Amino acid sequence: MNPNYRGLEYCCNCDEPTGRAGRGEDSIYCDEHDLGPFCSDCYETHVEVVHENNSPDYGMANWG
């Protein structure tokens, strides 16, 4: 369990609350890289850098 857990879900990148309800509900995860949960801003960045550049090594090392 996330040590920050206080009934809130936190973004795996920025540690801010996601405003979402958990993986079984509407949380944002990248199943391809088994990462998450994300806030919507960090997920958009993840998609732009990691997926749209088609270079997971570049993206994972250079975003966030």
mmCIF file of C-alpha atoms in Angstrom, residues 30 32-33 43-60 63:
data_model
loop_
_atom_site.group_PDB
_atom_site.id
_atom_site.type_symbol
_atom_site.label_atom_id
_atom_site.label_comp_id
_atom_site.label_asym_id
_atom_site.label_seq_id
_atom_site.Cartn_x
_atom_site.Cartn_y
_atom_site.Cartn_z
ATOM 1 C CA CYS A 30 -0.740 2.454 -18.336
ATOM 2 C CA GLU A 32 1.521 -1.526 -21.292
ATOM 3 C CA HIS A 33 4.135 -0.365 -18.763
ATOM 4 C CA TYR A 43 -0.949 10.567 -17.936
ATOM 5 C CA GLU A 44 -1.174 12.973 -20.867
ATOM 6 C CA THR A 45 2.568 13.621 -20.515
ATOM 7 C CA HIS A 46 3.269 9.886 -20.274
ATOM 8 C CA VAL A 47 1.342 9.232 -23.494
ATOM 9 C CA GLU A 48 3.028 12.106 -25.343
ATOM 10 C CA VAL A 49 6.573 11.263 -24.285
ATOM 11 C CA VAL A 50 6.530 7.480 -24.025
ATOM 12 C CA HIS A 51 3.942 6.301 -26.521
ATOM 13 C CA GLU A 52 3.909 8.985 -29.213
ATOM 14 C CA ASN A 53 7.712 9.091 -29.462
ATOM 15 C CA ASN A 54 7.673 5.298 -29.910
ATOM 16 C CA SER A 55 10.696 4.999 -27.679
ATOM 17 C CA PRO A 56 9.931 3.560 -24.238
ATOM 18 C CA ASP A 57 13.585 3.844 -23.194
ATOM 19 C CA TYR A 58 13.676 7.549 -24.085
ATOM 20 C CA GLY A 59 10.357 8.237 -22.477
ATOM 21 C CA MET A 60 10.848 6.418 -19.224
ATOM 22 C CA TRP A 63 9.733 12.440 -18.462
#
